[in-house]
mmCIF file of C-alpha atoms in Angstrom:
data_model
loop_
_atom_site.group_PDB
_atom_site.id
_atom_site.type_symbol
_atom_site.label_atom_id
_atom_site.label_comp_id
_atom_site.label_asym_id
_atom_site.label_seq_id
_atom_site.Cartn_x
_atom_site.Cartn_y
_atom_site.Cartn_z
ATOM 1 C CA UNK N 1 19.785 -29.090 -10.677
ATOM 2 C CA UNK N 2 17.526 -26.363 -9.738
ATOM 3 C CA UNK N 3 18.966 -25.158 -6.082
ATOM 4 C CA UNK N 4 16.946 -23.767 -3.206
ATOM 5 C CA UNK N 5 17.403 -21.010 -0.762
ATOM 6 C CA UNK N 6 15.297 -20.664 2.424
ATOM 7 C CA UNK N 7 15.061 -17.098 3.808
ATOM 8 C CA UNK N 8 14.111 -16.584 7.095
ATOM 9 C CA UNK N 9 14.081 -13.933 9.908
ATOM 10 C CA UNK N 10 15.570 -16.711 12.216
ATOM 11 C CA UNK N 11 18.663 -18.526 11.665
ATOM 12 C CA UNK N 12 17.808 -21.621 13.608
ATOM 13 C CA UNK N 13 14.677 -21.733 11.425
ATOM 14 C CA UNK N 14 16.177 -21.288 8.455
ATOM 15 C CA UNK N 15 18.267 -24.342 8.812
ATOM 16 C CA UNK N 16 15.683 -26.250 10.842
ATOM 17 C CA UNK N 17 13.433 -26.106 7.771
ATOM 18 C CA UNK N 18 16.159 -26.726 5.362
ATOM 19 C CA UNK N 19 16.762 -30.069 7.193
ATOM 20 C CA UNK N 20 12.901 -31.080 7.129
ATOM 21 C CA UNK N 21 12.860 -30.564 3.440
ATOM 22 C CA UNK N 22 16.029 -31.890 2.689
ATOM 23 C CA UNK N 23 15.489 -34.911 4.845
ATOM 24 C CA UNK N 24 11.701 -35.437 3.663
ATOM 25 C CA UNK N 25 12.047 -34.229 0.171
ATOM 26 C CA UNK N 26 14.748 -36.167 -1.189
ATOM 27 C CA UNK N 27 18.502 -36.395 -0.443
ATOM 28 C CA UNK N 28 19.717 -34.618 -3.224
ATOM 29 C CA UNK N 29 18.477 -31.144 -3.363
ATOM 30 C CA UNK N 30 20.618 -28.560 -3.243
ATOM 31 C CA UNK N 31 19.030 -26.314 -0.237
ATOM 32 C CA UNK N 32 20.692 -23.660 1.869
ATOM 33 C CA UNK N 33 19.703 -21.998 4.685
ATOM 34 C CA UNK N 34 19.984 -17.723 4.822
ATOM 35 C CA UNK N 35 18.295 -17.079 8.016
ATOM 36 C CA UNK N 36 18.907 -14.160 10.554
ATOM 37 C CA UNK N 37 20.235 -10.475 9.924
ATOM 38 C CA UNK N 38 23.379 -8.661 9.541
ATOM 39 C CA UNK N 39 24.727 -9.728 13.279
ATOM 40 C CA UNK N 40 22.855 -13.034 13.235
ATOM 41 C CA UNK N 41 20.062 -11.416 15.204
ATOM 42 C CA UNK N 42 16.531 -11.693 14.034
ATOM 43 C CA UNK N 43 15.958 -10.055 10.449
ATOM 44 C CA UNK N 44 17.027 -10.830 7.212
ATOM 45 C CA UNK N 45 20.614 -10.043 5.350
ATOM 46 C CA UNK N 46 20.932 -9.135 1.949
ATOM 47 C CA UNK N 47 24.584 -10.785 2.022
ATOM 48 C CA UNK N 48 23.672 -14.092 3.663
ATOM 49 C CA UNK N 49 21.054 -14.360 1.110
ATOM 50 C CA UNK N 50 23.543 -13.837 -1.946
ATOM 51 C CA UNK N 51 25.727 -16.043 -0.338
ATOM 52 C CA UNK N 52 23.304 -18.957 0.090
ATOM 53 C CA UNK N 53 21.854 -18.151 -3.916
ATOM 54 C CA UNK N 54 25.336 -18.492 -4.793
ATOM 55 C CA UNK N 55 26.308 -21.834 -2.803
ATOM 56 C CA UNK N 56 22.773 -23.252 -4.214
ATOM 57 C CA UNK N 57 23.471 -22.524 -7.674
ATOM 58 C CA UNK N 58 25.674 -25.666 -9.271
ATOM 59 C CA UNK N 59 26.193 -23.328 -12.296
ATOM 60 C CA UNK N 60 24.423 -25.540 -14.497
ATOM 61 C CA UNK N 61 21.949 -22.945 -15.968
ATOM 62 C CA UNK N 62 18.967 -24.442 -13.796
ATOM 63 C CA UNK N 63 18.732 -21.633 -11.578
ATOM 64 C CA UNK N 64 17.688 -21.108 -7.821
ATOM 65 C CA UNK N 65 14.332 -20.781 -6.171
ATOM 66 C CA UNK N 66 14.051 -18.842 -2.921
ATOM 67 C CA UNK N 67 11.604 -19.317 -0.017
ATOM 68 C CA UNK N 68 10.897 -16.741 2.035
ATOM 69 C CA UNK N 69 8.815 -16.337 5.427
ATOM 70 C CA UNK N 70 7.585 -12.259 6.040
ATOM 71 C CA UNK N 71 8.131 -8.809 5.454
ATOM 72 C CA UNK N 72 11.659 -8.016 4.685
ATOM 73 C CA UNK N 73 12.559 -11.190 3.875
ATOM 74 C CA UNK N 74 10.827 -10.284 0.576
ATOM 75 C CA UNK N 75 12.679 -7.242 -0.142
ATOM 76 C CA UNK N 76 15.699 -8.336 1.160
ATOM 77 C CA UNK N 77 16.079 -11.409 -1.151
ATOM 78 C CA UNK N 78 15.214 -9.324 -3.902
ATOM 79 C CA UNK N 79 17.910 -7.298 -3.587
ATOM 80 C CA UNK N 80 19.844 -10.166 -3.343
ATOM 81 C CA UNK N 81 18.671 -11.461 -6.677
ATOM 82 C CA UNK N 82 19.420 -8.165 -8.429
ATOM 83 C CA UNK N 83 22.748 -8.614 -7.605
ATOM 84 C CA UNK N 84 23.375 -12.222 -8.457
ATOM 85 C CA UNK N 85 24.561 -13.888 -11.612
ATOM 86 C CA UNK N 86 22.503 -16.848 -11.134
ATOM 87 C CA UNK N 87 18.794 -17.041 -12.658
ATOM 88 C CA UNK N 88 16.675 -16.748 -9.287
ATOM 89 C CA UNK N 89 13.066 -16.631 -8.632
ATOM 90 C CA UNK N 90 10.984 -16.101 -5.548
ATOM 91 C CA UNK N 91 7.943 -18.501 -4.925
ATOM 92 C CA UNK N 92 5.408 -17.376 -3.387
ATOM 93 C CA UNK N 93 4.565 -19.959 -0.930
ATOM 94 C CA UNK N 94 4.500 -21.101 2.978
ATOM 95 C CA UNK N 95 7.882 -21.308 3.594
ATOM 96 C CA UNK N 96 7.927 -24.757 4.988
ATOM 97 C CA UNK N 97 5.508 -26.539 2.839
ATOM 98 C CA UNK N 98 6.797 -24.762 0.424
ATOM 99 C CA UNK N 99 10.657 -25.705 0.721
ATOM 100 C CA UNK N 100 9.476 -29.056 0.915
ATOM 101 C CA UNK N 101 7.194 -29.535 -2.115
ATOM 102 C CA UNK N 102 10.291 -27.633 -4.153
ATOM 103 C CA UNK N 103 12.756 -30.215 -2.604
ATOM 104 C CA UNK N 104 10.655 -33.366 -3.864
ATOM 105 C CA UNK N 105 10.240 -31.605 -7.480
ATOM 106 C CA UNK N 106 14.241 -30.340 -7.848
ATOM 107 C CA UNK N 107 15.253 -33.934 -6.945
ATOM 108 C CA UNK N 108 13.082 -35.220 -9.861
ATOM 109 C CA UNK N 109 15.041 -35.690 -13.189
ATOM 110 C CA UNK N 110 12.803 -33.302 -15.515
ATOM 111 C CA UNK N 111 12.584 -30.287 -12.852
ATOM 112 C CA UNK N 112 12.740 -27.156 -14.262
ATOM 113 C CA UNK N 113 12.922 -23.622 -12.618
ATOM 114 C CA UNK N 114 9.538 -23.086 -13.700
ATOM 115 C CA UNK N 115 8.407 -26.635 -12.448
ATOM 116 C CA UNK N 116 10.140 -25.993 -8.898
ATOM 117 C CA UNK N 117 8.177 -22.786 -8.463
ATOM 118 C CA UNK N 118 5.222 -24.028 -9.681
ATOM 119 C CA UNK N 119 5.517 -26.980 -6.627
ATOM 120 C CA UNK N 120 6.055 -24.527 -4.096
ATOM 121 C CA UNK N 121 3.210 -22.359 -4.772
ATOM 122 C CA UNK N 122 1.012 -25.447 -4.931
ATOM 123 C CA UNK N 123 1.411 -25.501 -0.984
ATOM 124 C CA UNK N 124 -0.784 -22.149 -0.793
ATOM 125 C CA UNK N 125 -3.490 -24.273 -1.105
ATOM 126 C CA UNK N 126 -2.703 -27.207 1.549
ATOM 127 C CA UNK N 127 -5.092 -27.087 4.627
ATOM 128 C CA UNK N 128 -4.372 -28.793 7.640
ATOM 129 C CA UNK N 129 -7.355 -29.849 8.909
ATOM 130 C CA UNK N 130 -10.132 -31.898 6.889
ATOM 131 C CA UNK O 1 28.661 24.249 -8.804
ATOM 132 C CA UNK O 2 31.546 22.952 -7.289
ATOM 133 C CA UNK O 3 34.743 20.589 -7.931
ATOM 134 C CA UNK O 4 34.669 16.757 -7.372
ATOM 135 C CA UNK O 5 37.238 17.335 -4.742
ATOM 136 C CA UNK O 6 34.412 19.881 -2.820
ATOM 137 C CA UNK O 7 31.853 17.706 -3.692
ATOM 138 C CA UNK O 8 33.265 14.820 -2.252
ATOM 139 C CA UNK O 9 34.470 16.549 1.349
ATOM 140 C CA UNK O 10 30.431 17.481 1.234
ATOM 141 C CA UNK O 11 29.620 13.971 0.871
ATOM 142 C CA UNK O 12 31.702 12.589 3.675
ATOM 143 C CA UNK O 13 30.462 15.714 5.960
ATOM 144 C CA UNK O 14 26.840 14.685 5.306
ATOM 145 C CA UNK O 15 27.914 10.809 5.975
ATOM 146 C CA UNK O 16 28.953 12.025 9.173
ATOM 147 C CA UNK O 17 26.364 14.458 10.172
ATOM 148 C CA UNK O 18 23.480 11.830 9.536
ATOM 149 C CA UNK O 19 25.422 8.917 11.106
ATOM 150 C CA UNK O 20 25.836 11.316 14.394
ATOM 151 C CA UNK O 21 22.383 12.339 14.333
ATOM 152 C CA UNK O 22 21.103 8.757 13.982
ATOM 153 C CA UNK O 23 23.529 7.536 16.831
ATOM 154 C CA UNK O 24 21.777 10.817 18.948
ATOM 155 C CA UNK O 25 18.459 9.689 17.756
ATOM 156 C CA UNK O 26 18.774 6.086 18.428
ATOM 157 C CA UNK O 27 16.839 5.599 21.398
ATOM 158 C CA UNK O 28 14.047 8.015 19.930
ATOM 159 C CA UNK O 29 13.360 6.006 16.923
ATOM 160 C CA UNK O 30 13.103 2.720 18.542
ATOM 161 C CA UNK O 31 10.815 4.146 21.155
ATOM 162 C CA UNK O 32 8.781 5.155 17.866
ATOM 163 C CA UNK O 33 9.321 1.419 16.243
ATOM 164 C CA UNK O 34 8.650 -0.306 19.584
ATOM 165 C CA UNK O 35 5.114 1.379 19.449
ATOM 166 C CA UNK O 36 4.363 0.109 15.787
ATOM 167 C CA UNK O 37 7.064 -1.908 14.646
ATOM 168 C CA UNK O 38 9.636 -4.110 15.935
ATOM 169 C CA UNK O 39 11.802 -1.902 18.083
ATOM 170 C CA UNK O 40 15.037 -1.982 16.014
ATOM 171 C CA UNK O 41 14.562 0.887 13.470
ATOM 172 C CA UNK O 42 17.082 2.953 15.746
ATOM 173 C CA UNK O 43 19.684 -0.122 16.626
ATOM 174 C CA UNK O 44 19.461 -0.935 12.803
ATOM 175 C CA UNK O 45 20.111 2.444 11.302
ATOM 176 C CA UNK O 46 22.799 3.143 13.638
ATOM 177 C CA UNK O 47 24.347 0.106 12.677
ATOM 178 C CA UNK O 48 23.933 1.164 9.148
ATOM 179 C CA UNK O 49 25.508 4.384 9.467
ATOM 180 C CA UNK O 50 28.612 3.284 11.583
ATOM 181 C CA UNK O 51 29.123 1.245 8.909
ATOM 182 C CA UNK O 52 29.149 3.663 6.581
ATOM 183 C CA UNK O 53 31.709 5.812 8.389
ATOM 184 C CA UNK O 54 33.936 3.125 8.652
ATOM 185 C CA UNK O 55 33.771 2.280 5.136
ATOM 186 C CA UNK O 56 34.414 5.947 3.963
ATOM 187 C CA UNK O 57 37.391 5.725 6.227
ATOM 188 C CA UNK O 58 39.136 2.563 5.464
ATOM 189 C CA UNK O 59 37.781 2.713 1.500
ATOM 190 C CA UNK O 60 39.904 4.844 -0.827
ATOM 191 C CA UNK O 61 37.518 7.498 -1.057
ATOM 192 C CA UNK O 62 40.127 10.000 -2.237
ATOM 193 C CA UNK O 63 39.789 8.869 -6.320
ATOM 194 C CA UNK O 64 35.897 8.169 -6.295
ATOM 195 C CA UNK O 65 33.818 10.375 -7.718
ATOM 196 C CA UNK O 66 30.977 11.701 -6.183
ATOM 197 C CA UNK O 67 28.335 9.335 -7.277
ATOM 198 C CA UNK O 68 30.339 6.360 -6.697
ATOM 199 C CA UNK O 69 31.113 7.303 -3.062
ATOM 200 C CA UNK O 70 27.276 7.802 -2.645
ATOM 201 C CA UNK O 71 26.915 3.988 -4.114
ATOM 202 C CA UNK O 72 29.209 2.839 -1.747
ATOM 203 C CA UNK O 73 27.140 4.513 1.209
ATOM 204 C CA UNK O 74 23.974 2.572 -0.272
ATOM 205 C CA UNK O 75 25.562 -0.638 -0.616
ATOM 206 C CA UNK O 76 26.852 -0.388 3.053
ATOM 207 C CA UNK O 77 23.815 0.085 4.175
ATOM 208 C CA UNK O 78 22.066 -2.582 2.419
ATOM 209 C CA UNK O 79 24.790 -5.015 4.067
ATOM 210 C CA UNK O 80 24.482 -3.501 7.330
ATOM 211 C CA UNK O 81 20.986 -2.598 8.273
ATOM 212 C CA UNK O 82 18.652 -5.515 8.363
ATOM 213 C CA UNK O 83 14.966 -6.093 7.916
ATOM 214 C CA UNK O 84 13.183 -3.501 5.368
ATOM 215 C CA UNK O 85 15.302 -0.510 5.733
ATOM 216 C CA UNK O 86 18.537 -1.898 4.012
ATOM 217 C CA UNK O 87 16.904 -2.055 0.675
ATOM 218 C CA UNK O 88 14.581 0.602 0.859
ATOM 219 C CA UNK O 89 17.529 3.216 2.722
ATOM 220 C CA UNK O 90 20.459 1.508 0.815
ATOM 221 C CA UNK O 91 19.137 -0.254 -2.160
ATOM 222 C CA UNK O 92 17.550 3.174 -3.192
ATOM 223 C CA UNK O 93 20.715 5.266 -2.496
ATOM 224 C CA UNK O 94 22.722 2.731 -4.451
ATOM 225 C CA UNK O 95 20.369 2.808 -7.423
ATOM 226 C CA UNK O 96 19.972 6.732 -7.493
ATOM 227 C CA UNK O 97 23.687 7.022 -7.223
ATOM 228 C CA UNK O 98 23.558 6.782 -11.029
ATOM 229 C CA UNK O 99 21.661 10.247 -11.468
ATOM 230 C CA UNK O 100 24.839 11.842 -9.997
ATOM 231 C CA UNK O 101 27.234 10.636 -12.665
ATOM 232 C CA UNK O 102 28.286 14.190 -13.583
ATOM 233 C CA UNK O 103 28.504 15.564 -10.401
ATOM 234 C CA UNK O 104 25.987 17.092 -7.777
ATOM 235 C CA UNK O 105 23.970 19.973 -9.365
ATOM 236 C CA UNK O 106 20.805 21.094 -8.812
ATOM 237 C CA UNK O 107 19.567 18.877 -11.721
ATOM 238 C CA UNK O 108 21.016 15.865 -10.835
ATOM 239 C CA UNK O 109 20.005 16.323 -7.369
ATOM 240 C CA UNK O 110 16.245 16.526 -8.457
ATOM 241 C CA UNK O 111 16.967 13.410 -10.755
ATOM 242 C CA UNK O 112 18.596 11.829 -7.716
ATOM 243 C CA UNK O 113 15.778 12.436 -5.296
ATOM 244 C CA UNK O 114 13.206 11.657 -8.044
ATOM 245 C CA UNK O 115 14.941 7.704 -8.529
ATOM 246 C CA UNK O 116 15.069 7.737 -5.014
ATOM 247 C CA UNK O 117 11.640 8.205 -4.269
ATOM 248 C CA UNK O 118 10.870 5.877 -7.576
ATOM 249 C CA UNK O 119 12.881 3.456 -6.016
ATOM 250 C CA UNK O 120 11.601 3.239 -2.145
ATOM 251 C CA UNK O 121 8.041 2.982 -3.878
ATOM 252 C CA UNK O 122 8.460 0.139 -6.215
ATOM 253 C CA UNK O 123 10.452 -1.666 -3.398
ATOM 254 C CA UNK O 124 7.921 -1.092 -0.686
ATOM 255 C CA UNK O 125 5.006 -0.801 -3.015
ATOM 256 C CA UNK O 126 3.340 1.701 -0.374
ATOM 257 C CA UNK O 127 1.082 4.498 -1.402
ATOM 258 C CA UNK O 128 0.423 7.931 0.116
ATOM 259 C CA UNK O 129 -1.523 7.356 3.375
ATOM 260 C CA UNK O 130 -0.007 3.791 4.606
ATOM 261 C CA UNK O 131 1.913 4.993 7.247
ATOM 262 C CA UNK O 132 5.140 4.617 5.804
ATOM 263 C CA UNK O 133 8.533 7.155 5.122
ATOM 264 C CA UNK O 134 6.683 7.436 1.687
ATOM 265 C CA UNK O 135 4.412 9.768 3.488
ATOM 266 C CA UNK O 136 7.388 12.172 4.028
ATOM 267 C CA UNK O 137 9.691 11.345 1.380
ATOM 268 C CA UNK O 138 6.768 12.271 -1.425
ATOM 269 C CA UNK O 139 5.855 16.030 -0.126
ATOM 270 C CA UNK O 140 9.574 16.398 0.155
ATOM 271 C CA UNK O 141 10.771 15.384 -3.103
ATOM 272 C CA UNK O 142 7.870 17.105 -5.095
ATOM 273 C CA UNK O 143 8.699 20.542 -3.152
ATOM 274 C CA UNK O 144 12.197 20.167 -3.982
ATOM 275 C CA UNK O 145 11.752 19.250 -7.690
ATOM 276 C CA UNK O 146 8.806 21.925 -7.963
ATOM 277 C CA UNK O 147 11.106 24.819 -6.225
ATOM 278 C CA UNK O 148 14.642 24.343 -8.326
ATOM 279 C CA UNK O 149 12.429 23.566 -11.754
ATOM 280 C CA UNK O 150 9.515 25.576 -11.281
ATOM 281 C CA UNK O 151 10.164 28.589 -9.164
ATOM 282 C CA UNK O 152 13.388 28.647 -9.715
ATOM 283 C CA UNK O 153 14.742 28.563 -6.540
ATOM 284 C CA UNK O 154 18.384 27.973 -5.287
ATOM 285 C CA UNK O 155 19.168 24.597 -4.152
ATOM 286 C CA UNK O 156 19.408 25.348 -0.756
ATOM 287 C CA UNK O 157 16.285 27.227 -0.508
ATOM 288 C CA UNK O 158 15.073 24.262 -2.472
ATOM 289 C CA UNK O 159 16.121 21.956 0.105
ATOM 290 C CA UNK O 160 14.768 23.730 2.862
ATOM 291 C CA UNK O 161 11.238 23.868 1.691
ATOM 292 C CA UNK O 162 11.808 20.045 0.992
ATOM 293 C CA UNK O 163 12.655 19.387 5.025
ATOM 294 C CA UNK O 164 9.770 21.950 5.890
ATOM 295 C CA UNK O 165 7.314 19.568 3.613
ATOM 296 C CA UNK O 166 9.168 16.143 5.114
ATOM 297 C CA UNK O 167 8.045 17.734 8.265
ATOM 298 C CA UNK O 168 4.590 18.026 7.812
ATOM 299 C CA UNK O 169 4.788 14.765 6.035
ATOM 300 C CA UNK O 170 5.992 12.708 9.287
ATOM 301 C CA UNK O 171 2.908 14.618 11.354
ATOM 302 C CA UNK O 172 0.850 13.436 8.652
ATOM 303 C CA UNK O 173 1.624 9.864 9.447
ATOM 304 C CA UNK O 174 0.488 9.830 13.218
ATOM 305 C CA UNK O 175 -3.753 9.850 12.471
ATOM 306 C CA UNK O 176 -3.121 7.085 10.018
ATOM 307 C CA UNK O 177 -4.236 3.711 9.880
ATOM 308 C CA UNK O 178 -0.819 1.491 8.924
ATOM 309 C CA UNK O 179 -1.536 -0.149 5.675
ATOM 310 C CA UNK O 180 2.263 -1.504 4.990
ATOM 311 C CA UNK O 181 5.144 -3.310 7.385
ATOM 312 C CA UNK O 182 5.142 -4.472 10.996
ATOM 313 C CA UNK O 183 2.808 -1.793 11.702
ATOM 314 C CA UNK O 184 -0.374 -3.088 9.552
ATOM 315 C CA UNK O 185 -0.652 -6.254 11.759
ATOM 316 C CA UNK O 186 -1.647 -3.503 14.620
ATOM 317 C CA UNK O 187 -4.417 -2.336 12.196
ATOM 318 C CA UNK O 188 -6.404 0.202 14.264
ATOM 319 C CA UNK O 189 -3.908 0.638 16.969
ATOM 320 C CA UNK O 190 -1.129 1.981 14.877
ATOM 321 C CA UNK O 191 -3.454 4.918 14.952
ATOM 322 C CA UNK O 192 -1.926 7.855 16.891
ATOM 323 C CA UNK O 193 1.766 6.810 16.647
ATOM 324 C CA UNK O 194 4.419 8.715 14.305
ATOM 325 C CA UNK O 195 5.860 6.572 11.927
ATOM 326 C CA UNK O 196 9.436 5.767 12.386
ATOM 327 C CA UNK O 197 10.965 5.539 8.958
ATOM 328 C CA UNK O 198 9.290 8.930 8.198
ATOM 329 C CA UNK O 199 11.001 10.302 11.052
ATOM 330 C CA UNK O 200 14.232 8.787 10.323
ATOM 331 C CA UNK O 201 14.032 10.183 6.774
ATOM 332 C CA UNK O 202 13.572 13.569 8.677
ATOM 333 C CA UNK O 203 16.482 13.210 10.257
ATOM 334 C CA UNK O 204 18.578 12.482 7.470
ATOM 335 C CA UNK O 205 17.449 15.518 5.044
ATOM 336 C CA UNK O 206 17.698 17.882 7.888
ATOM 337 C CA UNK O 207 21.800 16.870 8.120
ATOM 338 C CA UNK O 208 21.669 16.970 4.551
ATOM 339 C CA UNK O 209 20.692 20.520 4.847
ATOM 340 C CA UNK O 210 22.803 21.235 7.626
ATOM 341 C CA UNK O 211 25.714 20.152 5.503
ATOM 342 C CA UNK O 212 24.712 21.752 2.316
ATOM 343 C CA UNK O 213 24.461 25.511 4.636
ATOM 344 C CA UNK O 214 27.903 24.441 5.804
ATOM 345 C CA UNK O 215 29.044 23.862 2.212
ATOM 346 C CA UNK O 216 27.311 26.452 -0.110
ATOM 347 C CA UNK O 217 28.395 29.735 1.657
ATOM 348 C CA UNK O 218 26.565 33.198 0.449
ATOM 349 C CA UNK O 219 23.301 30.655 -0.481
ATOM 350 C CA UNK O 220 21.610 30.389 2.587
ATOM 351 C CA UNK O 221 18.408 31.851 2.820
ATOM 352 C CA UNK O 222 17.078 31.726 6.217
ATOM 353 C CA UNK O 223 13.503 32.544 5.677
ATOM 354 C CA UNK O 224 12.583 29.440 3.428
ATOM 355 C CA UNK O 225 11.109 27.714 5.920
ATOM 356 C CA UNK O 226 7.805 29.493 5.714
ATOM 357 C CA UNK O 227 5.039 27.265 4.713
ATOM 358 C CA UNK O 228 4.618 27.050 1.110
ATOM 359 C CA UNK O 229 2.081 24.389 0.321
ATOM 360 C CA UNK O 230 2.727 22.213 -3.148
ATOM 361 C CA UNK O 231 0.131 23.316 -6.012
ATOM 362 C CA UNK O 232 -0.646 19.135 -5.762
ATOM 363 C CA UNK O 233 -2.435 17.413 -2.814
ATOM 364 C CA UNK O 234 0.024 14.527 -1.927
ATOM 365 C CA UNK O 235 -2.914 12.060 -3.487
ATOM 366 C CA UNK O 236 -2.626 13.643 -7.001
ATOM 367 C CA UNK O 237 0.932 13.593 -6.407
ATOM 368 C CA UNK O 238 1.123 10.095 -5.660
ATOM 369 C CA UNK O 239 -1.368 9.146 -9.027
ATOM 370 C CA UNK O 240 1.282 10.624 -11.103
ATOM 371 C CA UNK O 241 4.776 8.687 -10.846
ATOM 372 C CA UNK O 242 7.607 11.659 -11.146
ATOM 373 C CA UNK O 243 9.791 9.826 -13.260
ATOM 374 C CA UNK O 244 8.321 8.008 -16.041
ATOM 375 C CA UNK O 245 11.338 6.510 -17.429
ATOM 376 C CA UNK O 246 11.901 4.812 -13.732
ATOM 377 C CA UNK O 247 14.857 2.270 -14.096
#
């Protein structure tokens, strides 16, 4: 199964998004939070992201999709990816909607790394009004 | 140049000097960052370099080659500096450390500087004029390379000129409108403020020069900091990638 990692500047936000996506997106999705800086302060941390990628990867070779919030989250996720042995991709999507979409797709039996990234990125076009 | 033992000592001295300087400038960097960033650059960098000092004290550095030691420095920065500074300073140091495999010479130090700059640009995707550390790094690295390869100057003189170029680069960031990082959200309000990343880059280079002066006896050239404008303009320089091979 494709694993998911949610990288946010806030530890609480990352956990909360995982909670929402996990519950609304289907209970089976493997979704791990990686929020906060090295000391748990506001920021992002390569080590935390790397750990979450390892936790989200169940070793079946399906890979891991990373959702990020802003700025340094992308850079730190890229470094963690380079250090990781897992097959990892970053989805260019709004973090909450993207995580939710990705969780729905990842719970399906035919999900692939590509299809999960694609589902997450569909969330870019969502509008909240109209 | 010097043997591995001497190089190791020089690297350890550089680590200590840079860490001390960053600690001294912590609130200065945070002040610069509070104007246009998220006010954590001083604290972030200080946490990173204090961790580096601890890492080189606790790890068995006596057996390490110079490139492995520099790699440890980069890795420790990545793990301990939050935000974009971790990947930019630490990730680039880690990657560029490969260039020092044969030890530190004039040639390998140029290769290191070029690889470092290339990685910063690849990672941060910032061009000259975006009001980032790139504005200080590009003139510094180009000046260093030109001084060594074209003007055949001793490394210490070249480094001195690089620091001078870096300083001008830092001043160049003041009138710019930020196009990258947190400062870019401020748009025109970022004008008139000096970039914190360019500034900490200068502090690091100044300390490297200081350390090199202490460790390279007899090669000190005191008048090296006279202005010597590089042949190419920063804009032209930015168009030509320094290292075609990259990574």
